[in-house]
mmCIF file of C-alpha atoms in Angstrom:
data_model
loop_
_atom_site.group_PDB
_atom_site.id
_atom_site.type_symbol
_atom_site.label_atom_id
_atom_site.label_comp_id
_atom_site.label_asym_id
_atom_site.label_seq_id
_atom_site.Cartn_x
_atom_site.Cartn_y
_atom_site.Cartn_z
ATOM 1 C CA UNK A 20 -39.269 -256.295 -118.545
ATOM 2 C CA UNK A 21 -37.651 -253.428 -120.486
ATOM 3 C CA UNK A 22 -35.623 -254.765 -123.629
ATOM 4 C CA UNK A 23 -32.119 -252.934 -124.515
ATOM 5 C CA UNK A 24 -33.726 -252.115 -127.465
ATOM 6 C CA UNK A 25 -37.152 -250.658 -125.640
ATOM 7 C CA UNK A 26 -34.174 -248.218 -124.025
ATOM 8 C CA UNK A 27 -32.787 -247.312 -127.087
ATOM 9 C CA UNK A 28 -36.024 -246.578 -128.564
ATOM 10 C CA UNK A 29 -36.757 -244.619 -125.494
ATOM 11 C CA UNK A 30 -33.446 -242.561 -125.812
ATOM 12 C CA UNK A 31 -34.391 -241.865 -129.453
ATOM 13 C CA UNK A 32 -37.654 -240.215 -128.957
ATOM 14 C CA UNK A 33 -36.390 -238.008 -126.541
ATOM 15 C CA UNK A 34 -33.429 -237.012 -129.020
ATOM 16 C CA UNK A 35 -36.301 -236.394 -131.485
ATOM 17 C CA UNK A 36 -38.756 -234.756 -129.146
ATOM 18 C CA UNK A 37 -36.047 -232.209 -127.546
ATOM 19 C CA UNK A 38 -35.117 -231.212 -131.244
ATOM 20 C CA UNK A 39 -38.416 -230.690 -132.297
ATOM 21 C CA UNK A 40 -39.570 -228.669 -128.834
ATOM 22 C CA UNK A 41 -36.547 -226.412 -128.967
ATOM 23 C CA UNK A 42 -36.295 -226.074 -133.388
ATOM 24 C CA UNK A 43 -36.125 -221.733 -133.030
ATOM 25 C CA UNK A 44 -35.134 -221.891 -137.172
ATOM 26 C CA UNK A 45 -37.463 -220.992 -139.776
ATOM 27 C CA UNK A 46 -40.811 -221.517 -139.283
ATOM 28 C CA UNK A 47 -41.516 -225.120 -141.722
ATOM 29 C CA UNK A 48 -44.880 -225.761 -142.992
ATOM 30 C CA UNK A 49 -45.013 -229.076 -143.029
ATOM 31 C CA UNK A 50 -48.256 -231.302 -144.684
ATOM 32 C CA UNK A 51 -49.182 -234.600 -144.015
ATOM 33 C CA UNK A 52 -51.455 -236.103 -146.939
ATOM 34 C CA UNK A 53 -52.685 -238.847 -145.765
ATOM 35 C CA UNK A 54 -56.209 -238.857 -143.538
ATOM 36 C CA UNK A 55 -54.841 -241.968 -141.293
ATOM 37 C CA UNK A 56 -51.836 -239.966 -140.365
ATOM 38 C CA UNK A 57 -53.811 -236.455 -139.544
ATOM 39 C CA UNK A 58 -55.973 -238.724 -136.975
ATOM 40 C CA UNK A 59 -52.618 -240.243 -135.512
ATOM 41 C CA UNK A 60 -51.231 -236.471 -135.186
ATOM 42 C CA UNK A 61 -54.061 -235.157 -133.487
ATOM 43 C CA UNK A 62 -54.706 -238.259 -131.099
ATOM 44 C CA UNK A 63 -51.018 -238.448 -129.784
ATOM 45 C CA UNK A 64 -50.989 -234.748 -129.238
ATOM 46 C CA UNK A 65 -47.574 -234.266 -131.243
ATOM 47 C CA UNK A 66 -48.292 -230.430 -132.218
ATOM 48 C CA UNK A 67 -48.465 -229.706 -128.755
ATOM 49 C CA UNK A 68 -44.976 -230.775 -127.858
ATOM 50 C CA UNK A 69 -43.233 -229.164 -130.408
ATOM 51 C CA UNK A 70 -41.697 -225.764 -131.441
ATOM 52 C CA UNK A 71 -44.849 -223.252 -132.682
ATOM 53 C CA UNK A 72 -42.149 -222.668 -135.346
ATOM 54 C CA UNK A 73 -42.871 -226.575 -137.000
ATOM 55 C CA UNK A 74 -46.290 -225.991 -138.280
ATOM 56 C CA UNK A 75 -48.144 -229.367 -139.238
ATOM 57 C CA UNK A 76 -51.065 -229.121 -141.943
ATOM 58 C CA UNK A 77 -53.439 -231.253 -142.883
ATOM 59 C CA UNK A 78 -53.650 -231.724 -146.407
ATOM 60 C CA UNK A 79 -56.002 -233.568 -149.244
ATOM 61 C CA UNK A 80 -55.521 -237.018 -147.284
ATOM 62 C CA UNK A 81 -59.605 -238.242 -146.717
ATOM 63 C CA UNK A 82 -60.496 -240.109 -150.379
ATOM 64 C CA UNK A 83 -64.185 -239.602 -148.937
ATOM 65 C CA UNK A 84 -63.719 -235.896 -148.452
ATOM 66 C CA UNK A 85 -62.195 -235.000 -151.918
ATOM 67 C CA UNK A 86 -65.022 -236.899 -153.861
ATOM 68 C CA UNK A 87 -67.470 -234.469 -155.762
ATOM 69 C CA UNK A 88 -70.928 -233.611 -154.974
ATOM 70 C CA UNK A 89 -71.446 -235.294 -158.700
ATOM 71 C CA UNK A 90 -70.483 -238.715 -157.457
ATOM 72 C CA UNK A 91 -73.088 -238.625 -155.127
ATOM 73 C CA UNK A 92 -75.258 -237.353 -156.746
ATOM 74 C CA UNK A 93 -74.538 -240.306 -159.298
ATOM 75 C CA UNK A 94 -75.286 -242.710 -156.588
ATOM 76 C CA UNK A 95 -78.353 -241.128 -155.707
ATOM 77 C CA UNK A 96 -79.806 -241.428 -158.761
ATOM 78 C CA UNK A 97 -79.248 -245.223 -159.373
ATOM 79 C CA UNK A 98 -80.312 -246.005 -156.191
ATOM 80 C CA UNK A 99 -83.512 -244.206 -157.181
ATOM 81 C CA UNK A 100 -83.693 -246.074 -160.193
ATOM 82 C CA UNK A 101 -84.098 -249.399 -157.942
ATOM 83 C CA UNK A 102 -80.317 -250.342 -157.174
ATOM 84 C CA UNK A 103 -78.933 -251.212 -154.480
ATOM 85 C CA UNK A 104 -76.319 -248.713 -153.435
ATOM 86 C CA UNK A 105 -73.604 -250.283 -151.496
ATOM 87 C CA UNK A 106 -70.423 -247.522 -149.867
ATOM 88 C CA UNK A 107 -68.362 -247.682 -146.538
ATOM 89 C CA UNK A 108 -69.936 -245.644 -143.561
ATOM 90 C CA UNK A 109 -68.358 -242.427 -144.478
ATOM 91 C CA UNK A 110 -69.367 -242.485 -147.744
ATOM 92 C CA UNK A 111 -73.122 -242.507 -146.504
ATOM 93 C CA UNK A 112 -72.935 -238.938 -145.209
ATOM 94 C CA UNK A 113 -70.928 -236.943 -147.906
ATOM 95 C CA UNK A 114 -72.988 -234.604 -149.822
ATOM 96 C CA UNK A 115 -74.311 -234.463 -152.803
ATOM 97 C CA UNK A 116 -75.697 -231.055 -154.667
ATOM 98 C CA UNK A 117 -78.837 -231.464 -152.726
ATOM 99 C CA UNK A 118 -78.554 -234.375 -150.475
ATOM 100 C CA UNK A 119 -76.975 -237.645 -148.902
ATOM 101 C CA UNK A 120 -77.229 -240.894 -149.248
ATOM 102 C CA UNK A 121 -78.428 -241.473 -145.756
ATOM 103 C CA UNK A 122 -81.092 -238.848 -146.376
ATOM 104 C CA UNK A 123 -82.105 -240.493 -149.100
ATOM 105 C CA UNK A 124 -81.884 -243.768 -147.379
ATOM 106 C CA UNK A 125 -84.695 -242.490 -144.848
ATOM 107 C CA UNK A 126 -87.091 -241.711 -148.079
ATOM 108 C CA UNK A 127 -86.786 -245.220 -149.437
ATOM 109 C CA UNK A 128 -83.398 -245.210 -151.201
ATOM 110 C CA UNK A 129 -81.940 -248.842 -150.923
ATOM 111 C CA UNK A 130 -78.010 -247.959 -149.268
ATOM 112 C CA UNK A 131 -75.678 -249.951 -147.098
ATOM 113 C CA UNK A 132 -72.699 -249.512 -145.548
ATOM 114 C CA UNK A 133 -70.092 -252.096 -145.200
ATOM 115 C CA UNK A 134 -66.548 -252.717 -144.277
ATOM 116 C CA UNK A 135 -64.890 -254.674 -147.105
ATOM 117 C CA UNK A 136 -66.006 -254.387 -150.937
ATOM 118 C CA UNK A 137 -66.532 -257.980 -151.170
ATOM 119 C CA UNK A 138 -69.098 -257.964 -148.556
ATOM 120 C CA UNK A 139 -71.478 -256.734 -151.586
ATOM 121 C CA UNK A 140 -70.745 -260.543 -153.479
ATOM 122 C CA UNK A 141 -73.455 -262.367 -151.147
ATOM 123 C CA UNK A 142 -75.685 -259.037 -151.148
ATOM 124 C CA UNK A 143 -75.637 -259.653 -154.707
ATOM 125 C CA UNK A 144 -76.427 -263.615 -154.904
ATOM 126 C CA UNK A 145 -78.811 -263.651 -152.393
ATOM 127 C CA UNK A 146 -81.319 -260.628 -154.922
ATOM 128 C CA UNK A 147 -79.966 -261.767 -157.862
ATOM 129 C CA UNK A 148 -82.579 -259.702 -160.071
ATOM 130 C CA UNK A 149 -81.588 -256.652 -158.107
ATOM 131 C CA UNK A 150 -78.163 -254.053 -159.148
ATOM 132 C CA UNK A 151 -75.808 -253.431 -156.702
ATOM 133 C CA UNK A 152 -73.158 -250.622 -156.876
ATOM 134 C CA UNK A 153 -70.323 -250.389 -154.895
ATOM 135 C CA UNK A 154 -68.926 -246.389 -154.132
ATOM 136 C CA UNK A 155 -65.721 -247.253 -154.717
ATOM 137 C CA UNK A 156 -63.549 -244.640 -153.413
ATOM 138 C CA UNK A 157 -60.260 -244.300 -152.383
ATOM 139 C CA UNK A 158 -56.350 -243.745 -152.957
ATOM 140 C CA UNK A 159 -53.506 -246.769 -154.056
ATOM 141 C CA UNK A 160 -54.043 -248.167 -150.596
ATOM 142 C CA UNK A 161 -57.607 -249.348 -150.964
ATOM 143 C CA UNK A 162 -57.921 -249.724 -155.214
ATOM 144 C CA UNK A 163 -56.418 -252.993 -154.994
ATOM 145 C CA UNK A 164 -59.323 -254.770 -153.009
ATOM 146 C CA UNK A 165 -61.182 -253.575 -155.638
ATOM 147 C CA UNK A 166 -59.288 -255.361 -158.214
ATOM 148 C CA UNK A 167 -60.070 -258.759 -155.825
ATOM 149 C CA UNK A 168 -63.751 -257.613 -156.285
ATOM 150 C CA UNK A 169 -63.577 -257.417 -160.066
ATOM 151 C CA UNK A 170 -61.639 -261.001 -160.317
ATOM 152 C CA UNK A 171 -64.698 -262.170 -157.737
ATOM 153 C CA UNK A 172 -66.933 -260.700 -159.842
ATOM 154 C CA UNK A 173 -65.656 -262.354 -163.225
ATOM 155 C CA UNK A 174 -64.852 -265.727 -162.134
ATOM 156 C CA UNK A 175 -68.567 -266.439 -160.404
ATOM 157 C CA UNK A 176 -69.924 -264.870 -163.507
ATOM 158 C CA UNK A 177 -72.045 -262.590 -160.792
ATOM 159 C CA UNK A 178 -73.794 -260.317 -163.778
ATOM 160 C CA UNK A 179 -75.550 -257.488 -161.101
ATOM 161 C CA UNK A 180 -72.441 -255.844 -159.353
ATOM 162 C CA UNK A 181 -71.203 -252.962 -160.678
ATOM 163 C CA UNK A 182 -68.739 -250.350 -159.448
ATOM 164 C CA UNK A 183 -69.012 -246.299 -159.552
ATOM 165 C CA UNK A 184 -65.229 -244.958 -159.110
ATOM 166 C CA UNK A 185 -63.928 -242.097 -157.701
ATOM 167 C CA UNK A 186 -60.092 -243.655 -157.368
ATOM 168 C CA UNK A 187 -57.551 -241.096 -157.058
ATOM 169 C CA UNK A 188 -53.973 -241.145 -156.951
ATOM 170 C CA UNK A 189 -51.612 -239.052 -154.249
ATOM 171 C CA UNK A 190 -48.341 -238.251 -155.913
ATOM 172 C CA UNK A 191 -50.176 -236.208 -158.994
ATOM 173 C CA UNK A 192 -52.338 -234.815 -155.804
ATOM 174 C CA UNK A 193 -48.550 -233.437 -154.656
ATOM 175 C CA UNK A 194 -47.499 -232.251 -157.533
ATOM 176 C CA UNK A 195 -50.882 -230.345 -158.083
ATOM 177 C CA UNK A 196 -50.403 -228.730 -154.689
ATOM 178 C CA UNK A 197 -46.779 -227.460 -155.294
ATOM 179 C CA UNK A 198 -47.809 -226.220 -158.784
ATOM 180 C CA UNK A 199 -50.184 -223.950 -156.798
ATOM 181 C CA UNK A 200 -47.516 -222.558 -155.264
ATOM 182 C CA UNK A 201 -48.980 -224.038 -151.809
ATOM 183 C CA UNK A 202 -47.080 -222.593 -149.165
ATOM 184 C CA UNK A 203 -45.488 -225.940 -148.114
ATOM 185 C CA UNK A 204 -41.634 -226.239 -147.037
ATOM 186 C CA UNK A 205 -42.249 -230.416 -146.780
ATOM 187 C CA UNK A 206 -44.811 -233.234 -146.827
ATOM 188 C CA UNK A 207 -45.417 -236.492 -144.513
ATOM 189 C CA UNK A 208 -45.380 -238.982 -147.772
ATOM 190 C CA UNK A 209 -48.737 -240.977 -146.836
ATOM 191 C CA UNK A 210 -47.845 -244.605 -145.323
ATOM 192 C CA UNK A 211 -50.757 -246.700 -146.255
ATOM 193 C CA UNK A 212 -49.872 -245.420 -149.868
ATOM 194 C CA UNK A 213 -46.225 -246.052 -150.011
ATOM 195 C CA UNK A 214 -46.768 -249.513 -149.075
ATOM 196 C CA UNK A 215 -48.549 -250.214 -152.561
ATOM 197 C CA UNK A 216 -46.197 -247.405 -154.682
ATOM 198 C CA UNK A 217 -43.005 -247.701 -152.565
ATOM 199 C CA UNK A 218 -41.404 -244.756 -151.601
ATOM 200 C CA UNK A 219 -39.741 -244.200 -155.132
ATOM 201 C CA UNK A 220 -43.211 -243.429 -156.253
ATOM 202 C CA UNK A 221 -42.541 -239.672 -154.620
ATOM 203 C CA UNK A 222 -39.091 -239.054 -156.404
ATOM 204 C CA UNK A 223 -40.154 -237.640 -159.469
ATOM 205 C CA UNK A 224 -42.376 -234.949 -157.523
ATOM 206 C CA UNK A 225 -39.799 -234.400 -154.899
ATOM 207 C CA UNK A 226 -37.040 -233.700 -157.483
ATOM 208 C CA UNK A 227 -39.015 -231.367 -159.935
ATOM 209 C CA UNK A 228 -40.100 -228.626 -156.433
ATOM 210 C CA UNK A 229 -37.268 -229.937 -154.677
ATOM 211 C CA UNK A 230 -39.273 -230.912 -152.082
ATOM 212 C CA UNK A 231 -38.486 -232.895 -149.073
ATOM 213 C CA UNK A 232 -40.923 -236.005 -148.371
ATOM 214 C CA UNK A 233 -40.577 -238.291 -145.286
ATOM 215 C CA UNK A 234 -42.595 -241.945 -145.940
ATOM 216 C CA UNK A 235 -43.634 -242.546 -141.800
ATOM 217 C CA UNK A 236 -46.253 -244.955 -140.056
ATOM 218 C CA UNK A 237 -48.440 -244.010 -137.575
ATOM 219 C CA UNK A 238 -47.503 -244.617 -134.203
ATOM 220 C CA UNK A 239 -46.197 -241.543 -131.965
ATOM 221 C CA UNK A 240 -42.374 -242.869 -132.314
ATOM 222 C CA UNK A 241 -42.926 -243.412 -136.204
ATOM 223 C CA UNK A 242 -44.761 -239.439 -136.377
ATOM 224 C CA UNK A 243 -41.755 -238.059 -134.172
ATOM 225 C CA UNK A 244 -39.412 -240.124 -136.343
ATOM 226 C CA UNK A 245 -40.855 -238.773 -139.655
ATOM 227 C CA UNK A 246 -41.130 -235.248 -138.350
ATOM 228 C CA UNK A 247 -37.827 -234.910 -136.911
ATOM 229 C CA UNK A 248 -36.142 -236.628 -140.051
ATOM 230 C CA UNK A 249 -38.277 -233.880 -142.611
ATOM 231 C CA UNK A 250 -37.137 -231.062 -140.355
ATOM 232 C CA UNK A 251 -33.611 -232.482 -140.448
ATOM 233 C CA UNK A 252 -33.843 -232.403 -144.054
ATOM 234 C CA UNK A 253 -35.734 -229.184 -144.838
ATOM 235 C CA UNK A 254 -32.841 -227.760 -142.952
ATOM 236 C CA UNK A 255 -30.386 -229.165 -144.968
ATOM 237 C CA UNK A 256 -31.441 -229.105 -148.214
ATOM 238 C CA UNK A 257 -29.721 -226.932 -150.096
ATOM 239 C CA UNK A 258 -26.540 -229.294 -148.802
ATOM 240 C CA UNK A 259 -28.279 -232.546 -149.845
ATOM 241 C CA UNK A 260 -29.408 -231.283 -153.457
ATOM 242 C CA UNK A 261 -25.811 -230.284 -154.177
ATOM 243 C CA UNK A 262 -24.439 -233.791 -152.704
ATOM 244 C CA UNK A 263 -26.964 -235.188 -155.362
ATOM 245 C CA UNK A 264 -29.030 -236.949 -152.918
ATOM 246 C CA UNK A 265 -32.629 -237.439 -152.534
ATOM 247 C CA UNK A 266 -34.577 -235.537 -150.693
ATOM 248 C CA UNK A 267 -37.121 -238.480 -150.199
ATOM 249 C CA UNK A 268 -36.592 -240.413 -147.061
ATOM 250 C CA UNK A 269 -38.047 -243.825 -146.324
ATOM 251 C CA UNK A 270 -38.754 -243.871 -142.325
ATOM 252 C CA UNK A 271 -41.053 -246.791 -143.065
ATOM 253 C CA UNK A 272 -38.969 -249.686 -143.848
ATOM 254 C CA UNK A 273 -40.658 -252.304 -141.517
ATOM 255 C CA UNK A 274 -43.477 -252.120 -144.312
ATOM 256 C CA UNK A 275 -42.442 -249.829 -147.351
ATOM 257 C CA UNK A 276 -39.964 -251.069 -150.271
ATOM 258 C CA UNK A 277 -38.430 -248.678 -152.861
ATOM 259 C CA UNK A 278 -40.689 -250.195 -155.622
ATOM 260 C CA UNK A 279 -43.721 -250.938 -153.591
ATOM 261 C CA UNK A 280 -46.167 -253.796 -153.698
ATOM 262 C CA UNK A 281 -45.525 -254.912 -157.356
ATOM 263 C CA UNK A 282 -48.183 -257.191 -157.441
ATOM 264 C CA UNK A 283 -51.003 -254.840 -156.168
ATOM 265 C CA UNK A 284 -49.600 -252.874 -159.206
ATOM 266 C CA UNK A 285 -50.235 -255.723 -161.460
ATOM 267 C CA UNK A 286 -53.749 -255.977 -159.920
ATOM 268 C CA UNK A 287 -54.377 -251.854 -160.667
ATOM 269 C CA UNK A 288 -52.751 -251.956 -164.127
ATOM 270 C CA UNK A 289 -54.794 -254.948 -165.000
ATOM 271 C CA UNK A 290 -58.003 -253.182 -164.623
ATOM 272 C CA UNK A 291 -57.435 -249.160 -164.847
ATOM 273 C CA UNK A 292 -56.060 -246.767 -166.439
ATOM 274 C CA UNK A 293 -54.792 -243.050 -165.413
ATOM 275 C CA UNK A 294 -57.013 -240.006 -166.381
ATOM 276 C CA UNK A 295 -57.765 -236.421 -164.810
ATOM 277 C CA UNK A 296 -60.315 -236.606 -161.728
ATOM 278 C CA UNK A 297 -62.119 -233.527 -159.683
ATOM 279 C CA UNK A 298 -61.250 -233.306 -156.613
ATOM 280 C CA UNK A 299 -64.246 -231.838 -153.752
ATOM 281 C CA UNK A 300 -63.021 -228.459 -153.132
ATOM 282 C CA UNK A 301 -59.504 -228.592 -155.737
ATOM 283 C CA UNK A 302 -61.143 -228.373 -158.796
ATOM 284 C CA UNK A 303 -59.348 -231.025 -161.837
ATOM 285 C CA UNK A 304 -55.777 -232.597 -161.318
ATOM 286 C CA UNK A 305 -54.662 -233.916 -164.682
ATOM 287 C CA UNK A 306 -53.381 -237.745 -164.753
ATOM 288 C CA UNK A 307 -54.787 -238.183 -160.928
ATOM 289 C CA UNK A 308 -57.921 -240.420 -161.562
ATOM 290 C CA UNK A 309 -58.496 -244.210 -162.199
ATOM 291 C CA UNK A 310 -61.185 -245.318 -164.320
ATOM 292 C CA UNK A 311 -61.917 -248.929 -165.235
ATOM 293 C CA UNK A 312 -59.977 -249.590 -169.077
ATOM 294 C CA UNK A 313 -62.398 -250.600 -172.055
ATOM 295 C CA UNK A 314 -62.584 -254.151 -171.494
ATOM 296 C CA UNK A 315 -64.418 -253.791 -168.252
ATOM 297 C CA UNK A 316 -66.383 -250.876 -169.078
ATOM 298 C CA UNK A 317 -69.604 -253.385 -168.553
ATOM 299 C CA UNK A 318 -68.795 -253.252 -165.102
ATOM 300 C CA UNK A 319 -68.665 -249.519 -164.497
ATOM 301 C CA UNK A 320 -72.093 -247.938 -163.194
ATOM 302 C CA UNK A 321 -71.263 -243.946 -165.288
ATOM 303 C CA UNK A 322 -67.733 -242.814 -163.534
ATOM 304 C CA UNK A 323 -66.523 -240.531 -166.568
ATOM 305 C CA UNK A 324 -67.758 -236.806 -166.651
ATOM 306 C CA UNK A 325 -68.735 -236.378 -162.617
ATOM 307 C CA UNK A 326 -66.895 -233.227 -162.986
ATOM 308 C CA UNK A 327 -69.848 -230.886 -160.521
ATOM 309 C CA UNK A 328 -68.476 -230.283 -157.446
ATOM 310 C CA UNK A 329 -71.111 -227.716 -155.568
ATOM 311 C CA UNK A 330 -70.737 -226.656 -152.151
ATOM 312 C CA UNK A 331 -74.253 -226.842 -149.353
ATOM 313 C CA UNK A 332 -72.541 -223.815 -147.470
ATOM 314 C CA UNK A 333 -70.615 -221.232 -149.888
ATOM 315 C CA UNK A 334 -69.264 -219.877 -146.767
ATOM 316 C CA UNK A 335 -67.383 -223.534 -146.143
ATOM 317 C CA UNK A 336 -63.867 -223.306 -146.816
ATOM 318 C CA UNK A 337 -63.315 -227.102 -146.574
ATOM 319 C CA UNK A 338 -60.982 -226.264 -150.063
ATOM 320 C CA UNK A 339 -58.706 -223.749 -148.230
ATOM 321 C CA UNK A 340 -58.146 -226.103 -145.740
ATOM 322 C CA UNK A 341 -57.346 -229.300 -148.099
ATOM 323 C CA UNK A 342 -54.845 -226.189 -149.859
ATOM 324 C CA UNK A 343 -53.265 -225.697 -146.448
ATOM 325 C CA UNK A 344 -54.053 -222.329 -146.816
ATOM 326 C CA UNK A 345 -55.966 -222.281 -143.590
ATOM 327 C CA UNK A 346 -56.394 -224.318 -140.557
ATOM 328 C CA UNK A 347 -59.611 -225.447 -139.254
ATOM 329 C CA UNK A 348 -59.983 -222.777 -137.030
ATOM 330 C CA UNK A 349 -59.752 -220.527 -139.743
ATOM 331 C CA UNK A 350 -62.981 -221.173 -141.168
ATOM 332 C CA UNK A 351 -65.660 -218.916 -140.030
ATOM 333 C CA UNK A 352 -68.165 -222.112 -139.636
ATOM 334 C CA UNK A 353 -66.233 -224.326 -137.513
ATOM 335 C CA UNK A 354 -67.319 -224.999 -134.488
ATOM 336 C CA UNK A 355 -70.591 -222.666 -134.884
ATOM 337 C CA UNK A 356 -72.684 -224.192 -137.723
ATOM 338 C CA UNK A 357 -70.270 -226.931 -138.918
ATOM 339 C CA UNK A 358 -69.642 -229.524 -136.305
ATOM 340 C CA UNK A 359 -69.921 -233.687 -136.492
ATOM 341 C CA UNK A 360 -73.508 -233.899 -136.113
ATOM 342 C CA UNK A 361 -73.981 -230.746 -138.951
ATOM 343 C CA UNK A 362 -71.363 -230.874 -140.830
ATOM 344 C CA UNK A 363 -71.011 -228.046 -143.731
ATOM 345 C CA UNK A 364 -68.624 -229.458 -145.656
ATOM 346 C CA UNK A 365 -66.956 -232.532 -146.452
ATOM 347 C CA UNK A 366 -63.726 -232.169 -144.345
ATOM 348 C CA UNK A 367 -66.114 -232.398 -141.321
ATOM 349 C CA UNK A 368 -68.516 -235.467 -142.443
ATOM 350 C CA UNK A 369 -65.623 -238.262 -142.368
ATOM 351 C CA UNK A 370 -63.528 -239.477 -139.200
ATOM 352 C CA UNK A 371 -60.584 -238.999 -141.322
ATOM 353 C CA UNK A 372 -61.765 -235.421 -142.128
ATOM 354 C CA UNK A 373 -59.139 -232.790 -140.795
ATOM 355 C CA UNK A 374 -62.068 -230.604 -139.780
ATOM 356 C CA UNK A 375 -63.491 -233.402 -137.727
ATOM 357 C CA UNK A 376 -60.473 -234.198 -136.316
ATOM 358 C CA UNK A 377 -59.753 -230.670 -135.328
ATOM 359 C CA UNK A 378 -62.915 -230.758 -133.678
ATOM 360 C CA UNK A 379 -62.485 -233.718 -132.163
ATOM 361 C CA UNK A 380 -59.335 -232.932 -130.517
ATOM 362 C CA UNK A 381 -59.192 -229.623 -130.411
ATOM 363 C CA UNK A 382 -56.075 -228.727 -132.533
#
């Protein structure tokens, strides 16, 4: 039985939908950085309901797809040293300089994948004369189950887990991508994010490009939501910044406070500290990296100084398309040479990829 409310909401979306399908304005170039929401986009079919003159990019939003060749290549080596190398399934197919870890795996290399960091604690008991490291990648949404590893980790006294990072943080991503002048009129804020920084984490950015950012979840009313309420505000911008009021909007509520999560902050603070990180196919973005602070150093497996970052194909332009500068399509290797099951580049390798995606569903 429909609700009043189930009405309402149905009323809403076609509000939204109509305004987006008929928007004839300027054309907005619009980037969502977050890999969960550029699989959302593409699955509900959003860009093909609205006006050709809302463009939506996909921007540096896969943590697996922005990690160097060097931190592979890191993980390579140890494992052929005689550790155990431990990632999730993504992670297993990113590559290196020369290689992946799943190509290594079928030479000998010792590499699982799993779905939770901690799954590596009874991994680790169970060889206790064996090292384990854990890949651990990722953006403020997944660092803080990484901070449950460490206290794991510490309080059993388990003395063969270690952890290779490649953490990154998104708002310094942001402000790295309007410093380059990225032709971008407004970003999707990344949900998963926001929930640990709260949506306040974007206002510093937002105010220094005057930029609009819309915090949205994932389902098609929450997309249409977020997109309507960025166009809404890329439209009126110029009246909002003289009215003094932000151009951040928080279309997330149900999960996303101003400040955030404060104690998964604790949790981060407690065991890292901020420093500059490469990112696959951007090149270094100052302040944008974690790495473990001195007091745990005995627990990091070499994370400083992975600063390579060489491409398999030089004719992939995975870094164009993390720049928005180019779609998918746009690439001269997509869909010919680069494809899921040979993938070029690391936009293609990971489900969260925009390349695979694109592929995948045809955008």
């Amino acid at each position: 039985m429909q609700t009043n409310r189930d009405l309402d909401i149905k009323e809403e979306i076609k509000k939204y939908v109509t305004f987006l399908k008929e928007y004839d304005g300027e054309t907005l170039r619009l980037m969502e950085v977050c890999g969960s929401h550029t699989a959302a986009i593409s699955k509900s079919g959003i860009k093909k309901i609205i006006s050709p003159k809302i463009k939506l990019i996909s921007g540096p939003g896969c943590p697996v797809c922005v990690s160097p060749s060097a931190f592979v290549d890191r993980l390579i080596e140890l494992g052929k040293k005689g550790a155990h190398i431990v990632s999730f399934g993504d992670m297993m197919r990113i590559p290196g300089s020369t290689s992946t870890l799943n190509e290594e795996k079928g030479k000998g290399l010792l590499a699982s994948y799993v779905y939770s960091p901690l799954d590596i604690i009874e991994m680790a008991k169970k060889e206790p004369e064996r090292e384990f490291i854990f890949a651990a990648v990722g953006f403020e949404t997944t660092i803080p189950t990484y901070t449950l590893l460490l206290d794991r980790i510490i309080e059993e006294n388990i003395t063969n887990i270690k952890i290779l990072t490649a953490l990154k943080t998104m708002p310094e991503a942001i402000d790295f991508l309007c410093m380059n002048k990225c032709d971008i009129d407004g970003f999707i804020a990344p949900g998963h994010v926001s929930v640990i920084t709260g949506s306040d984490a974007f206002n510093e950015v937002s105010s220094k490009y005057k930029m609009p950012m819309a915090v949205t979840g994932f389902s098609p009313y929450e997309l249409v939501l977020g997109i309507y309420a960025l166009t809404k505000t890329c439209i009126n911008k110029e009246k909002y910044i003289s009215m003094g009021k932000s151009l951040v909007g928080n279309y997330y509520k149900s999960v996303v406070e101003t400040n955030g999560n404060q104690k998964a902050q604790r949790q981060i603070d407690k065991y890292f500290r901020k420093g500059d990180a490469i990112w696959r196919g951007m090149g270094n973005i100052p302040n944008s990296g974690l790495y473990l602070k001195d007091e745990y150093l005995k627990y990091d497996a070499g994370s400083q100084n992975l600063n390579d970052d060489k491409k398999i194909n030089k004719a992939c332009r995975c870094s164009d398309v993390l720049m928005g500068k180019i779609s998918s399509k746009e690439c001269p290797l997509f869909k010919t040479l680069c494809n899921p099951l040979t993938p070029q580049g690391a936009c293609m390798v990971s489900s969260e990829g925009s390349c695979y995606q694109a592929f995948k569903n045809n955008d």
